[in-house]
Amino acid sequence: MKILGVNIIIFFVISSCLRAQSSFEKNFIDQSMRVDFILAGNNMNQNAYVFEIKQEPFWGGSKVGLIDQFKYGEYRFYIVSKESGDTIYSRGFCTLFEEWRTTLEATLCNKAFYQSITFPFPKNKVILSVDERKKDGSYNTILRHEINPKNDNIRIVEGNQYEAVKIIDHGPSDENLDLTFIAEGYTSDEMNKFKADVLRHAEYLLEQAPFLDLKNKINIWAICSPSFESGPSEPEQKNWKRTAVNSSFNTFYIDRYLETTDVRSLRDIAASAPYDHIVVLVNSKRYGGGGIYNHFSIGTSDHSLSEKVLMHEIGHGLFGLADEYYTSDVAYQNYFDLKTEPWQPNITTLVDFESKWKNKVTESTLIPTPTNSKHNELTGVFEGGGYVAKGIYRPAINCRMKSNEAKGFCEVCTGAGQQMIEFLTQKTK
């Protein structure tokens, strides 16, 4: 009976993989479709407008994990087969625009931000829907667009615009996590430095949990995109640079917040290699960075804390983790609704703690958990996180999502990262 039971389980696992594989082969070709669109509005209203659709040469994602299982992100998009009505691909994502909407400036004016999403290139007509997540956790559709993949006006992007070097190779892109680094603020003469910087950051990252135990599932790419000038722009010093993706400190008037709104250039460069997540490495000794879920992560190369900061930003961009600090200066106002359980896996308002890490908290642990030395190594429910001191709780006294003094990610953040990597590296057989 035991042998029979094992055989049945194996049969269903194999059948599931074959169904996933046939789903990809039925609906997609092994390239990417990229939809560039504009998000525009203010703190109260937003609109979305399709700008351009492109065919890119590589699909770096899984051919099995086509339907999002995490429900992370302030937005989601899904691709529906027009013929069958079935959802054939979906993902959640975040944007710089949605962050801007929580700033004071968004109460005073309207702005537009560039945004891109990618998915496997469909064989037949599909419907793209983009939804925004409202404060109460429900969704509202802001963009619906029919796409004919045979449309002559879909721009075909060549894959050899920039040198793409596979720094660490663990196998096929569809079965491994591809972290693809883009050079920013490196001139043509500094590309050897860029490659060395990528290797240094990659080696640090792969020695940290959850990357350490899954390093054999991770590829590292370096795309050598030269800038006219070295280093990023520094607006507060009136120092503007001509660079590959026009990165800049002082985003939302926060000195250390390093970002770019030139998403179009960033995605054009990234098309030179397969990717699951884009990492922009900025040639600078300054402290700073940023990370936006399913969008990209960005950090500097040469500050003494650069490796730790970039790991924190990849926690945002790849794993969907929230900031756990609450004392640093930020531009956001009322970023989280304390009456709703946040979607991020590492913070809670206790509205629905059952959906978070309650199973990791021992019965003897107080909730909320006192912040004292007795609980330094404990997974608990510590008040303070998500930019506020009261009403939001984090799982550890200290974690890389809270500070650079932490040893690394806490148990909860490590678990969330491991789940994401395993989802993105499912094999078809």
Short mmCIF file of C-alpha atoms in Angstrom, two decimals, residues 132-398:
data_model
loop_
_atom_site.label_atom_id
_atom_site.label_comp_id
_atom_site.label_asym_id
_atom_site.label_seq_id
_atom_site.Cartn_x
_atom_site.Cartn_y
_atom_site.Cartn_z
CA GLU A 132 -4.63 48.54 -8.59
CA ARG A 133 -4.93 47.28 -5.02
CA LYS A 134 -7.12 49.58 -2.95
CA LYS A 135 -6.51 50.36 0.72
CA ASP A 136 -9.02 47.73 1.85
CA GLY A 137 -7.23 45.03 -0.14
CA SER A 138 -9.76 44.82 -2.98
CA TYR A 139 -8.82 45.52 -6.61
CA ASN A 140 -9.89 47.98 -9.27
CA THR A 141 -9.06 47.56 -12.98
CA ILE A 142 -7.22 50.60 -14.38
CA LEU A 143 -6.14 49.20 -17.76
CA ARG A 144 -7.61 46.63 -20.13
CA HIS A 145 -6.06 46.14 -23.53
CA GLU A 146 -6.42 43.54 -26.28
CA ILE A 147 -3.13 42.43 -27.82
CA ASN A 148 -2.67 40.70 -31.16
CA PRO A 149 0.88 39.25 -31.15
CA LYS A 150 0.88 39.32 -34.96
CA ASN A 151 0.41 43.10 -35.04
CA ASP A 152 3.06 44.62 -37.34
CA ASN A 153 3.53 47.58 -34.99
CA ILE A 154 4.91 45.47 -32.16
CA ARG A 155 8.50 46.64 -32.06
CA ILE A 156 11.07 43.82 -32.36
CA VAL A 157 14.04 44.31 -30.02
CA GLU A 158 17.40 42.80 -30.92
CA GLY A 159 19.25 40.99 -28.15
CA ASN A 160 22.83 42.01 -28.89
CA GLN A 161 22.76 45.76 -28.18
CA TYR A 162 25.09 45.43 -25.18
CA GLU A 163 27.69 42.92 -24.06
CA ALA A 164 26.04 40.48 -21.65
CA VAL A 165 28.39 38.38 -19.52
CA LYS A 166 27.22 35.39 -17.49
CA ILE A 167 29.28 35.91 -14.34
CA ILE A 168 27.89 32.84 -12.53
CA ASP A 169 26.29 30.01 -14.51
CA HIS A 170 24.16 27.29 -12.94
CA GLY A 171 22.15 26.29 -15.99
CA PRO A 172 19.12 27.16 -18.14
CA SER A 173 17.32 30.43 -17.42
CA ASP A 174 13.87 28.88 -17.21
CA GLU A 175 15.01 26.56 -14.39
CA ASN A 176 17.19 29.02 -12.47
CA LEU A 177 16.88 32.47 -10.92
CA ASP A 178 18.53 35.03 -13.22
CA LEU A 179 19.74 38.11 -11.34
CA THR A 180 20.78 40.50 -14.10
CA PHE A 181 22.99 43.46 -13.20
CA ILE A 182 22.97 46.60 -15.35
CA ALA A 183 25.94 49.00 -15.43
CA GLU A 184 24.97 52.55 -14.43
CA GLY A 185 27.43 55.41 -14.22
CA TYR A 186 30.27 53.29 -15.63
CA THR A 187 32.00 54.66 -18.73
CA SER A 188 33.31 52.38 -21.49
CA ASP A 189 36.73 52.44 -19.82
CA GLU A 190 35.23 51.25 -16.52
CA MET A 191 33.60 48.01 -17.67
CA ASN A 192 36.27 45.80 -16.10
CA LYS A 193 35.53 47.54 -12.82
CA PHE A 194 31.81 46.92 -13.35
CA LYS A 195 32.31 43.18 -13.90
CA ALA A 196 34.51 42.95 -10.81
CA ASP A 197 31.94 44.92 -8.78
CA VAL A 198 29.14 42.58 -9.91
CA LEU A 199 31.19 39.51 -8.94
CA ARG A 200 31.96 40.98 -5.51
CA HIS A 201 28.31 41.77 -4.81
CA ALA A 202 27.21 38.38 -6.14
CA GLU A 203 29.70 36.49 -3.99
CA TYR A 204 28.50 38.35 -0.90
CA LEU A 205 24.86 37.70 -1.74
CA LEU A 206 25.36 33.99 -2.35
CA GLU A 207 26.86 33.57 1.12
CA GLN A 208 23.70 34.91 2.79
CA ALA A 209 20.44 33.09 3.52
CA PRO A 210 18.25 32.29 1.63
CA PHE A 211 20.61 32.55 -1.34
CA LEU A 212 23.28 30.36 0.30
CA ASP A 213 21.30 27.12 0.37
CA LEU A 214 19.89 27.78 -3.11
CA LYS A 215 23.01 29.15 -4.81
CA ASN A 216 23.04 26.28 -7.31
CA LYS A 217 19.74 27.65 -8.67
CA ILE A 218 21.04 31.18 -9.29
CA ASN A 219 22.62 32.71 -12.40
CA ILE A 220 24.30 36.12 -12.32
CA TRP A 221 24.46 38.27 -15.46
CA ALA A 222 26.32 41.53 -16.07
CA ILE A 223 25.12 43.81 -18.90
CA CYS A 224 27.83 46.28 -19.89
CA SER A 225 25.80 49.41 -20.63
CA PRO A 226 28.25 52.34 -20.85
CA SER A 227 27.46 55.85 -19.63
CA PHE A 228 28.82 59.09 -21.05
CA GLU A 229 29.88 60.13 -17.57
CA SER A 230 30.95 58.32 -14.44
CA GLY A 231 28.65 58.19 -11.41
CA PRO A 232 24.99 59.07 -10.81
CA SER A 233 23.26 62.46 -10.71
CA GLU A 234 23.23 64.32 -7.38
CA PRO A 235 20.54 67.02 -7.64
CA GLU A 236 21.13 68.49 -4.20
CA GLN A 237 24.69 69.30 -5.37
CA LYS A 238 23.53 70.54 -8.81
CA ASN A 239 25.52 67.67 -10.28
CA TRP A 240 23.68 66.15 -13.24
CA LYS A 241 25.22 63.27 -15.20
CA ARG A 242 24.56 61.70 -18.60
CA THR A 243 24.25 58.03 -17.70
CA ALA A 244 22.76 54.83 -19.11
CA VAL A 245 19.50 54.91 -17.10
CA ASN A 246 19.64 58.44 -15.63
CA SER A 247 19.74 57.39 -11.96
CA SER A 248 19.63 60.05 -9.29
CA PHE A 249 19.90 60.52 -5.56
CA ASN A 250 17.40 62.75 -3.74
CA THR A 251 14.33 60.87 -5.01
CA PHE A 252 11.23 62.41 -3.38
CA TYR A 253 13.72 64.86 -1.78
CA ILE A 254 15.23 62.11 0.40
CA ASP A 255 19.01 62.41 0.10
CA ARG A 256 19.84 58.68 0.28
CA TYR A 257 16.97 57.50 -1.94
CA LEU A 258 18.62 56.47 -5.21
CA GLU A 259 16.23 55.71 -8.09
CA THR A 260 15.52 56.22 -11.76
CA THR A 261 12.32 57.16 -13.56
CA ASP A 262 13.87 56.25 -16.92
CA VAL A 263 12.33 52.79 -16.93
CA ARG A 264 12.25 52.70 -20.73
CA SER A 265 16.05 52.89 -21.02
CA LEU A 266 16.47 50.42 -18.16
CA ARG A 267 14.25 47.81 -19.81
CA ASP A 268 15.84 48.37 -23.22
CA ILE A 269 19.22 47.53 -21.69
CA ALA A 270 17.90 44.57 -19.70
CA ALA A 271 16.62 42.98 -22.91
CA SER A 272 20.20 41.99 -23.72
CA ALA A 273 20.02 39.03 -21.31
CA PRO A 274 17.42 36.80 -19.64
CA TYR A 275 16.24 38.05 -16.25
CA ASP A 276 13.96 37.23 -13.35
CA HIS A 277 15.03 40.36 -11.51
CA ILE A 278 16.95 43.44 -12.67
CA VAL A 279 19.63 44.92 -10.42
CA VAL A 280 21.01 48.36 -11.30
CA LEU A 281 24.56 48.74 -9.97
CA VAL A 282 25.54 52.41 -9.71
CA ASN A 283 29.19 53.41 -9.82
CA SER A 284 29.37 55.46 -6.63
CA LYS A 285 30.91 55.54 -3.15
CA ARG A 286 27.79 57.11 -1.66
CA TYR A 287 25.29 55.38 0.61
CA GLY A 288 21.92 54.79 -0.99
CA GLY A 289 19.61 52.58 -2.97
CA GLY A 290 16.05 51.53 -3.67
CA GLY A 291 13.97 48.45 -4.41
CA ILE A 292 10.52 48.08 -6.02
CA TYR A 293 8.79 44.69 -6.10
CA ASN A 294 8.88 42.95 -9.49
CA HIS A 295 10.33 46.13 -10.99
CA PHE A 296 14.03 46.45 -10.15
CA SER A 297 16.52 46.96 -7.31
CA ILE A 298 19.25 49.59 -7.31
CA GLY A 299 22.34 50.21 -5.17
CA THR A 300 25.80 51.70 -5.23
CA SER A 301 29.04 49.83 -5.81
CA ASP A 302 31.66 51.16 -3.43
CA HIS A 303 30.26 52.35 -0.10
CA SER A 304 31.47 50.32 2.88
CA LEU A 305 27.89 49.05 3.35
CA SER A 306 27.03 48.61 -0.34
CA GLU A 307 26.72 44.83 -0.27
CA LYS A 308 24.39 44.93 2.76
CA VAL A 309 22.29 47.74 1.32
CA LEU A 310 21.88 45.95 -2.02
CA MET A 311 20.78 42.78 -0.23
CA HIS A 312 18.14 44.87 1.58
CA GLU A 313 16.94 46.36 -1.72
CA ILE A 314 16.75 42.94 -3.38
CA GLY A 315 14.61 41.95 -0.40
CA HIS A 316 12.15 44.60 -1.61
CA GLY A 317 12.48 44.07 -5.34
CA LEU A 318 12.62 40.27 -5.56
CA PHE A 319 10.98 38.99 -2.37
CA GLY A 320 8.33 41.68 -1.76
CA LEU A 321 9.60 42.43 1.76
CA ALA A 322 8.61 45.62 3.59
CA ASP A 323 10.90 48.01 5.43
CA GLU A 324 10.94 47.14 9.12
CA TYR A 325 12.45 50.42 10.31
CA TYR A 326 10.38 53.28 11.70
CA THR A 327 12.80 56.03 12.78
CA SER A 328 14.45 57.04 9.48
CA ASP A 329 13.29 60.02 7.43
CA VAL A 330 10.92 59.05 4.59
CA ALA A 331 8.66 61.00 2.23
CA TYR A 332 5.63 58.74 2.63
CA GLN A 333 2.50 59.72 4.51
CA ASN A 334 0.15 57.06 5.92
CA TYR A 335 1.70 54.45 3.67
CA PHE A 336 -0.09 51.57 5.41
CA ASP A 337 -3.73 51.32 6.47
CA LEU A 338 -3.69 50.05 10.07
CA LYS A 339 -7.20 48.60 9.62
CA THR A 340 -6.03 46.26 6.84
CA GLU A 341 -3.51 43.42 6.89
CA PRO A 342 -0.60 44.47 4.62
CA TRP A 343 0.33 42.11 1.79
CA GLN A 344 4.04 42.15 2.62
CA PRO A 345 5.02 38.87 4.33
CA ASN A 346 7.22 40.40 7.05
CA ILE A 347 4.92 42.98 8.67
CA THR A 348 1.48 42.74 10.26
CA THR A 349 -1.18 44.98 11.72
CA LEU A 350 -2.54 41.90 13.57
CA VAL A 351 -5.77 42.24 11.59
CA ASP A 352 -5.08 38.82 10.04
CA PHE A 353 -1.99 37.51 11.78
CA GLU A 354 -3.03 33.94 10.95
CA SER A 355 -1.98 34.64 7.35
CA LYS A 356 1.52 35.71 8.42
CA TRP A 357 4.12 34.09 10.68
CA LYS A 358 1.92 33.10 13.63
CA ASN A 359 2.94 29.45 13.15
CA LYS A 360 6.56 30.45 13.85
CA VAL A 361 5.75 32.09 17.20
CA THR A 362 5.88 29.78 20.23
CA GLU A 363 2.87 29.55 22.55
CA SER A 364 4.90 31.03 25.42
CA THR A 365 5.84 34.16 23.42
CA LEU A 366 3.87 37.27 24.29
CA ILE A 367 2.03 39.06 21.46
CA PRO A 368 3.06 41.88 21.12
CA THR A 369 6.55 40.76 22.15
CA PRO A 370 8.63 42.99 24.44
CA THR A 371 11.72 44.41 22.76
CA ASN A 372 14.49 43.35 25.12
CA SER A 373 17.70 41.30 25.07
CA LYS A 374 15.80 38.18 26.16
CA HIS A 375 14.15 38.10 22.74
CA ASN A 376 17.13 39.03 20.55
CA GLU A 377 17.16 35.70 18.70
CA LEU A 378 13.43 35.05 18.93
CA THR A 379 10.77 35.20 16.24
CA GLY A 380 8.00 37.27 17.76
CA VAL A 381 5.73 40.22 17.14
CA PHE A 382 7.68 43.41 17.82
CA GLU A 383 5.97 46.78 17.50
CA GLY A 384 7.42 49.24 15.03
CA GLY A 385 7.86 48.83 11.27
CA GLY A 386 6.63 50.08 7.94
CA TYR A 387 7.80 53.62 8.81
CA VAL A 388 5.66 53.93 11.97
CA ALA A 389 6.37 53.16 15.62
CA LYS A 390 2.85 52.10 16.56
CA GLY A 391 0.32 49.73 15.04
CA ILE A 392 2.63 47.77 12.71
CA TYR A 393 4.66 44.78 13.90
CA ARG A 394 7.76 42.99 12.62
CA PRO A 395 8.99 39.42 13.28
CA ALA A 396 12.43 40.14 14.77
CA ILE A 397 14.12 42.73 16.93
CA ASN A 398 16.62 43.22 14.14
#
